[in-house]
mmCIF file with all atom_site columns, C-alpha atoms in Angstrom:
data_model
loop_
_atom_site.group_PDB
_atom_site.id
_atom_site.type_symbol
_atom_site.label_atom_id
_atom_site.label_alt_id
_atom_site.label_comp_id
_atom_site.label_asym_id
_atom_site.label_entity_id
_atom_site.label_seq_id
_atom_site.pdbx_PDB_ins_code
_atom_site.Cartn_x
_atom_site.Cartn_y
_atom_site.Cartn_z
_atom_site.occupancy
_atom_site.B_iso_or_equiv
_atom_site.pdbx_formal_charge
_atom_site.auth_seq_id
_atom_site.auth_comp_id
_atom_site.auth_asym_id
_atom_site.auth_atom_id
_atom_site.pdbx_PDB_model_num
ATOM 1   C CA . MET A 1 1   ? 0.128   0.060   0.249  1.00 0.00 ? 1   MET A CA 1
ATOM 2   C CA . LYS A 1 2   ? 3.049   2.382   -0.458 1.00 0.00 ? 2   LYS A CA 1
ATOM 3   C CA . GLY A 1 3   ? 2.122   5.698   -2.012 1.00 0.00 ? 3   GLY A CA 1
ATOM 4   C CA . SER A 1 4   ? -1.805  5.083   -1.199 1.00 0.00 ? 4   SER A CA 1
ATOM 5   C CA . ARG A 1 5   ? -4.259  7.340   1.526  1.00 0.00 ? 5   ARG A CA 1
ATOM 6   C CA . VAL A 1 6   ? -4.601  5.045   4.475  1.00 0.00 ? 6   VAL A CA 1
ATOM 7   C CA . ASN A 1 7   ? -8.172  6.208   6.296  1.00 0.00 ? 7   ASN A CA 1
ATOM 8   C CA . LEU A 1 8   ? -7.351  5.257   10.344 1.00 0.00 ? 8   LEU A CA 1
ATOM 9   C CA . LYS A 1 9   ? -11.180 4.828   10.951 1.00 0.00 ? 9   LYS A CA 1
ATOM 10  C CA . ASP A 1 10  ? -11.906 2.616   8.287  1.00 0.00 ? 10  ASP A CA 1
ATOM 11  C CA . ALA A 1 11  ? -8.484  0.501   9.085  1.00 0.00 ? 11  ALA A CA 1
ATOM 12  C CA . PHE A 1 12  ? -10.072 0.136   12.876 1.00 0.00 ? 12  PHE A CA 1
ATOM 13  C CA . GLU A 1 13  ? -13.371 -0.869  11.897 1.00 0.00 ? 13  GLU A CA 1
ATOM 14  C CA . LYS A 1 14  ? -11.602 -3.724  10.328 1.00 0.00 ? 14  LYS A CA 1
ATOM 15  C CA . VAL A 1 15  ? -9.726  -5.098  13.367 1.00 0.00 ? 15  VAL A CA 1
ATOM 16  C CA . THR A 1 16  ? -11.295 -6.830  16.603 1.00 0.00 ? 16  THR A CA 1
ATOM 17  C CA . PHE A 1 17  ? -11.108 -5.625  19.935 1.00 0.00 ? 17  PHE A CA 1
ATOM 18  C CA . LEU A 1 18  ? -8.821  -7.936  21.924 1.00 0.00 ? 18  LEU A CA 1
ATOM 19  C CA . GLU A 1 19  ? -9.664  -8.083  25.663 1.00 0.00 ? 19  GLU A CA 1
ATOM 20  C CA . ASP A 1 20  ? -7.709  -9.159  28.290 1.00 0.00 ? 20  ASP A CA 1
ATOM 21  C CA . ARG A 1 21  ? -4.225  -9.636  26.165 1.00 0.00 ? 21  ARG A CA 1
ATOM 22  C CA . THR A 1 22  ? -1.491  -11.577 27.602 1.00 0.00 ? 22  THR A CA 1
ATOM 23  C CA . PRO A 1 23  ? 2.417   -11.912 26.697 1.00 0.00 ? 23  PRO A CA 1
ATOM 24  C CA . GLU A 1 24  ? 1.062   -15.671 25.204 1.00 0.00 ? 24  GLU A CA 1
ATOM 25  C CA . HIS A 1 25  ? -1.306  -14.140 22.861 1.00 0.00 ? 25  HIS A CA 1
ATOM 26  C CA . SER A 1 26  ? 1.556   -13.020 20.497 1.00 0.00 ? 26  SER A CA 1
ATOM 27  C CA . LEU A 1 27  ? 3.248   -16.141 20.262 1.00 0.00 ? 27  LEU A CA 1
ATOM 28  C CA . SER A 1 28  ? 0.148   -18.188 19.959 1.00 0.00 ? 28  SER A CA 1
ATOM 29  C CA . GLY A 1 29  ? -1.080  -16.361 16.880 1.00 0.00 ? 29  GLY A CA 1
ATOM 30  C CA . GLU A 1 30  ? -4.327  -15.625 19.354 1.00 0.00 ? 30  GLU A CA 1
ATOM 31  C CA . GLY A 1 31  ? -6.502  -12.185 19.439 1.00 0.00 ? 31  GLY A CA 1
ATOM 32  C CA . GLU A 1 32  ? -3.991  -11.677 15.933 1.00 0.00 ? 32  GLU A CA 1
ATOM 33  C CA . ASN A 1 33  ? -7.295  -9.953  14.546 1.00 0.00 ? 33  ASN A CA 1
ATOM 34  C CA . ALA A 1 34  ? -6.740  -6.961  16.885 1.00 0.00 ? 34  ALA A CA 1
ATOM 35  C CA . PHE A 1 35  ? -3.908  -5.817  14.733 1.00 0.00 ? 35  PHE A CA 1
ATOM 36  C CA . ALA A 1 36  ? -3.366  -4.747  11.152 1.00 0.00 ? 36  ALA A CA 1
ATOM 37  C CA . THR A 1 37  ? -0.388  -3.660  9.068  1.00 0.00 ? 37  THR A CA 1
ATOM 38  C CA . LEU A 1 38  ? -1.496  -0.769  7.314  1.00 0.00 ? 38  LEU A CA 1
ATOM 39  C CA . SER A 1 39  ? 1.805   -0.297  4.994  1.00 0.00 ? 39  SER A CA 1
ATOM 40  C CA . GLU A 1 40  ? 5.403   -1.216  4.322  1.00 0.00 ? 40  GLU A CA 1
ATOM 41  C CA . TYR A 1 41  ? 7.736   1.398   5.480  1.00 0.00 ? 41  TYR A CA 1
ATOM 42  C CA . ARG A 1 42  ? 11.872  1.311   5.209  1.00 0.00 ? 42  ARG A CA 1
ATOM 43  C CA . ASP A 1 43  ? 12.859  -2.113  6.828  1.00 0.00 ? 43  ASP A CA 1
ATOM 44  C CA . GLY A 1 44  ? 9.319   -2.887  8.712  1.00 0.00 ? 44  GLY A CA 1
ATOM 45  C CA . GLY A 1 45  ? 5.660   -1.314  8.553  1.00 0.00 ? 45  GLY A CA 1
ATOM 46  C CA . VAL A 1 46  ? 2.956   1.029   9.947  1.00 0.00 ? 46  VAL A CA 1
ATOM 47  C CA . PHE A 1 47  ? 0.914   -1.301  12.179 1.00 0.00 ? 47  PHE A CA 1
ATOM 48  C CA . ILE A 1 48  ? -2.234  -0.710  14.233 1.00 0.00 ? 48  ILE A CA 1
ATOM 49  C CA . ALA A 1 49  ? -3.805  -2.319  17.271 1.00 0.00 ? 49  ALA A CA 1
ATOM 50  C CA . HIS A 1 50  ? -6.889  -2.232  19.633 1.00 0.00 ? 50  HIS A CA 1
ATOM 51  C CA . TYR A 1 51  ? -6.671  -4.060  22.960 1.00 0.00 ? 51  TYR A CA 1
ATOM 52  C CA . GLU A 1 52  ? -6.424  -4.049  26.715 1.00 0.00 ? 52  GLU A CA 1
ATOM 53  C CA . GLY A 1 53  ? -4.059  -6.112  28.755 1.00 0.00 ? 53  GLY A CA 1
ATOM 54  C CA . LYS A 1 54  ? -0.367  -6.755  28.809 1.00 0.00 ? 54  LYS A CA 1
ATOM 55  C CA . SER A 1 55  ? 1.916   -7.598  26.063 1.00 0.00 ? 55  SER A CA 1
ATOM 56  C CA . GLU A 1 56  ? 5.182   -9.878  26.184 1.00 0.00 ? 56  GLU A CA 1
ATOM 57  C CA . TRP A 1 57  ? 8.778   -7.990  25.979 1.00 0.00 ? 57  TRP A CA 1
ATOM 58  C CA . GLU A 1 58  ? 9.871   -6.986  22.390 1.00 0.00 ? 58  GLU A CA 1
ATOM 59  C CA . ARG A 1 59  ? 12.674  -5.150  21.075 1.00 0.00 ? 59  ARG A CA 1
ATOM 60  C CA . HIS A 1 60  ? 13.544  -4.034  17.232 1.00 0.00 ? 60  HIS A CA 1
ATOM 61  C CA . PRO A 1 61  ? 16.631  -3.474  15.594 1.00 0.00 ? 61  PRO A CA 1
ATOM 62  C CA . GLY A 1 62  ? 15.589  0.286   14.703 1.00 0.00 ? 62  GLY A CA 1
ATOM 63  C CA . ASP A 1 63  ? 13.804  3.028   16.523 1.00 0.00 ? 63  ASP A CA 1
ATOM 64  C CA . GLU A 1 64  ? 9.867   2.300   16.940 1.00 0.00 ? 64  GLU A CA 1
ATOM 65  C CA . LEU A 1 65  ? 7.468   5.286   17.092 1.00 0.00 ? 65  LEU A CA 1
ATOM 66  C CA . VAL A 1 66  ? 4.522   4.522   19.215 1.00 0.00 ? 66  VAL A CA 1
ATOM 67  C CA . HIS A 1 67  ? 1.597   6.923   19.049 1.00 0.00 ? 67  HIS A CA 1
ATOM 68  C CA . VAL A 1 68  ? -1.542  6.480   21.130 1.00 0.00 ? 68  VAL A CA 1
ATOM 69  C CA . LEU A 1 69  ? -4.297  7.432   19.177 1.00 0.00 ? 69  LEU A CA 1
ATOM 70  C CA . GLU A 1 70  ? -7.446  6.452   21.311 1.00 0.00 ? 70  GLU A CA 1
ATOM 71  C CA . GLY A 1 71  ? -7.277  5.509   25.368 1.00 0.00 ? 71  GLY A CA 1
ATOM 72  C CA . GLN A 1 72  ? -4.178  4.887   27.721 1.00 0.00 ? 72  GLN A CA 1
ATOM 73  C CA . THR A 1 73  ? -1.159  2.629   27.821 1.00 0.00 ? 73  THR A CA 1
ATOM 74  C CA . THR A 1 74  ? 2.006   2.487   29.746 1.00 0.00 ? 74  THR A CA 1
ATOM 75  C CA . ILE A 1 75  ? 4.879   1.262   28.076 1.00 0.00 ? 75  ILE A CA 1
ATOM 76  C CA . PHE A 1 76  ? 7.804   -0.113  30.324 1.00 0.00 ? 76  PHE A CA 1
ATOM 77  C CA . LEU A 1 77  ? 11.150  0.435   29.036 1.00 0.00 ? 77  LEU A CA 1
ATOM 78  C CA . LEU A 1 78  ? 13.805  -2.151  30.043 1.00 0.00 ? 78  LEU A CA 1
ATOM 79  C CA . ASN A 1 79  ? 17.121  -0.373  31.231 1.00 0.00 ? 79  ASN A CA 1
ATOM 80  C CA . GLY A 1 80  ? 19.578  -2.721  32.491 1.00 0.00 ? 80  GLY A CA 1
ATOM 81  C CA . GLU A 1 81  ? 18.018  -4.223  35.381 1.00 0.00 ? 81  GLU A CA 1
ATOM 82  C CA . GLU A 1 82  ? 15.543  -1.313  35.749 1.00 0.00 ? 82  GLU A CA 1
ATOM 83  C CA . GLU A 1 83  ? 12.085  -0.927  34.272 1.00 0.00 ? 83  GLU A CA 1
ATOM 84  C CA . THR A 1 84  ? 11.393  2.769   33.317 1.00 0.00 ? 84  THR A CA 1
ATOM 85  C CA . PRO A 1 85  ? 7.471   3.352   33.040 1.00 0.00 ? 85  PRO A CA 1
ATOM 86  C CA . ILE A 1 86  ? 6.359   5.586   30.431 1.00 0.00 ? 86  ILE A CA 1
ATOM 87  C CA . SER A 1 87  ? 2.496   6.522   30.590 1.00 0.00 ? 87  SER A CA 1
ATOM 88  C CA . LEU A 1 88  ? 0.870   7.383   27.079 1.00 0.00 ? 88  LEU A CA 1
ATOM 89  C CA . SER A 1 89  ? -2.379  9.045   26.185 1.00 0.00 ? 89  SER A CA 1
ATOM 90  C CA . ALA A 1 90  ? -4.140  9.929   23.092 1.00 0.00 ? 90  ALA A CA 1
ATOM 91  C CA . GLY A 1 91  ? -2.134  12.419  21.238 1.00 0.00 ? 91  GLY A CA 1
ATOM 92  C CA . GLU A 1 92  ? 1.076   11.475  22.900 1.00 0.00 ? 92  GLU A CA 1
ATOM 93  C CA . LEU A 1 93  ? 4.112   9.425   21.386 1.00 0.00 ? 93  LEU A CA 1
ATOM 94  C CA . VAL A 1 94  ? 7.212   7.969   22.077 1.00 0.00 ? 94  VAL A CA 1
ATOM 95  C CA . VAL A 1 95  ? 10.299  6.566   20.102 1.00 0.00 ? 95  VAL A CA 1
ATOM 96  C CA . VAL A 1 96  ? 11.609  3.496   21.438 1.00 0.00 ? 96  VAL A CA 1
ATOM 97  C CA . PRO A 1 97  ? 15.402  3.114   20.798 1.00 0.00 ? 97  PRO A CA 1
ATOM 98  C CA . GLU A 1 98  ? 16.444  0.199   18.929 1.00 0.00 ? 98  GLU A CA 1
ATOM 99  C CA . ASN A 1 99  ? 17.060  -2.918  20.679 1.00 0.00 ? 99  ASN A CA 1
ATOM 100 C CA . VAL A 1 100 ? 15.635  -1.551  23.870 1.00 0.00 ? 100 VAL A CA 1
ATOM 101 C CA . TRP A 1 101 ? 13.233  -4.417  25.253 1.00 0.00 ? 101 TRP A CA 1
ATOM 102 C CA . HIS A 1 102 ? 9.497   -3.235  26.220 1.00 0.00 ? 102 HIS A CA 1
ATOM 103 C CA . ARG A 1 103 ? 6.213   -4.147  26.880 1.00 0.00 ? 103 ARG A CA 1
ATOM 104 C CA . PHE A 1 104 ? 3.067   -2.386  26.861 1.00 0.00 ? 104 PHE A CA 1
ATOM 105 C CA . ASP A 1 105 ? 0.605   -2.502  30.289 1.00 0.00 ? 105 ASP A CA 1
ATOM 106 C CA . THR A 1 106 ? -3.028  -1.359  29.372 1.00 0.00 ? 106 THR A CA 1
ATOM 107 C CA . PRO A 1 107 ? -5.760  -2.106  31.776 1.00 0.00 ? 107 PRO A CA 1
ATOM 108 C CA . SER A 1 108 ? -8.731  -0.017  29.972 1.00 0.00 ? 108 SER A CA 1
ATOM 109 C CA . GLY A 1 109 ? -8.188  -0.050  26.442 1.00 0.00 ? 109 GLY A CA 1
ATOM 110 C CA . VAL A 1 110 ? -5.975  1.469   23.309 1.00 0.00 ? 110 VAL A CA 1
ATOM 111 C CA . LYS A 1 111 ? -5.928  2.269   20.015 1.00 0.00 ? 111 LYS A CA 1
ATOM 112 C CA . VAL A 1 112 ? -2.357  2.690   18.888 1.00 0.00 ? 112 VAL A CA 1
ATOM 113 C CA . MET A 1 113 ? -0.334  3.275   15.639 1.00 0.00 ? 113 MET A CA 1
ATOM 114 C CA . THR A 1 114 ? 3.472   1.862   15.721 1.00 0.00 ? 114 THR A CA 1
ATOM 115 C CA . VAL A 1 115 ? 6.118   2.538   13.086 1.00 0.00 ? 115 VAL A CA 1
ATOM 116 C CA . THR A 1 116 ? 8.165   -0.833  13.730 1.00 0.00 ? 116 THR A CA 1
ATOM 117 C CA . PRO A 1 117 ? 11.459  -2.025  12.443 1.00 0.00 ? 117 PRO A CA 1
ATOM 118 C CA . GLN A 1 118 ? 11.585  -5.590  11.638 1.00 0.00 ? 118 GLN A CA 1
ATOM 119 C CA . PRO A 1 119 ? 11.907  -8.158  12.651 1.00 0.00 ? 119 PRO A CA 1
ATOM 120 C CA . THR A 1 120 ? 10.911  -8.359  16.000 1.00 0.00 ? 120 THR A CA 1
ATOM 121 C CA . GLU A 1 121 ? 12.381  -10.467 18.794 1.00 0.00 ? 121 GLU A CA 1
ATOM 122 C CA . HIS A 1 122 ? 9.725   -11.373 21.496 1.00 0.00 ? 122 HIS A CA 1
ATOM 123 C CA . SER A 1 123 ? 9.914   -12.877 24.968 1.00 0.00 ? 123 SER A CA 1
ATOM 124 C CA . ILE A 1 124 ? 7.278   -14.021 27.640 1.00 0.00 ? 124 ILE A CA 1
ATOM 125 C CA . GLU A 1 125 ? 9.735   -13.812 30.540 1.00 0.00 ? 125 GLU A CA 1
ATOM 126 C CA . ARG A 1 126 ? 11.756  -10.854 31.469 1.00 0.00 ? 126 ARG A CA 1
ATOM 127 C CA . PRO A 1 127 ? 14.799  -10.461 29.104 1.00 0.00 ? 127 PRO A CA 1
ATOM 128 C CA . TYR A 1 128 ? 18.050  -9.946  30.708 1.00 0.00 ? 128 TYR A CA 1
ATOM 129 C CA . ASN A 1 129 ? 20.537  -7.353  28.973 1.00 0.00 ? 129 ASN A CA 1
#
């Protein structure tokens, strides 16, 4: 879809809200309808998701842009042994530095758009740097 206009409202109508997301969802493929690829971009893509709950740990080979469109989430960045929380509300974004392990905690639901380099590494357990 490079060079094509994307309507976010229409795109979100095609995803299904994932309740009670757990770290195991991504690895099992369960809940995959809550996520969609909008476009390829450089070495990854532009993605959307609509969920509540907790994600697995993940990291990427380049910086990732995370933009909250609706709702709230807290993203935890793993810096050595310390987890640094960053709370995000609608209209806010953060750039997660390359190769930094991170996870999401979203108790009440969020609609998020990311620009994410690939491949993504996943870990259910807290990784050790």
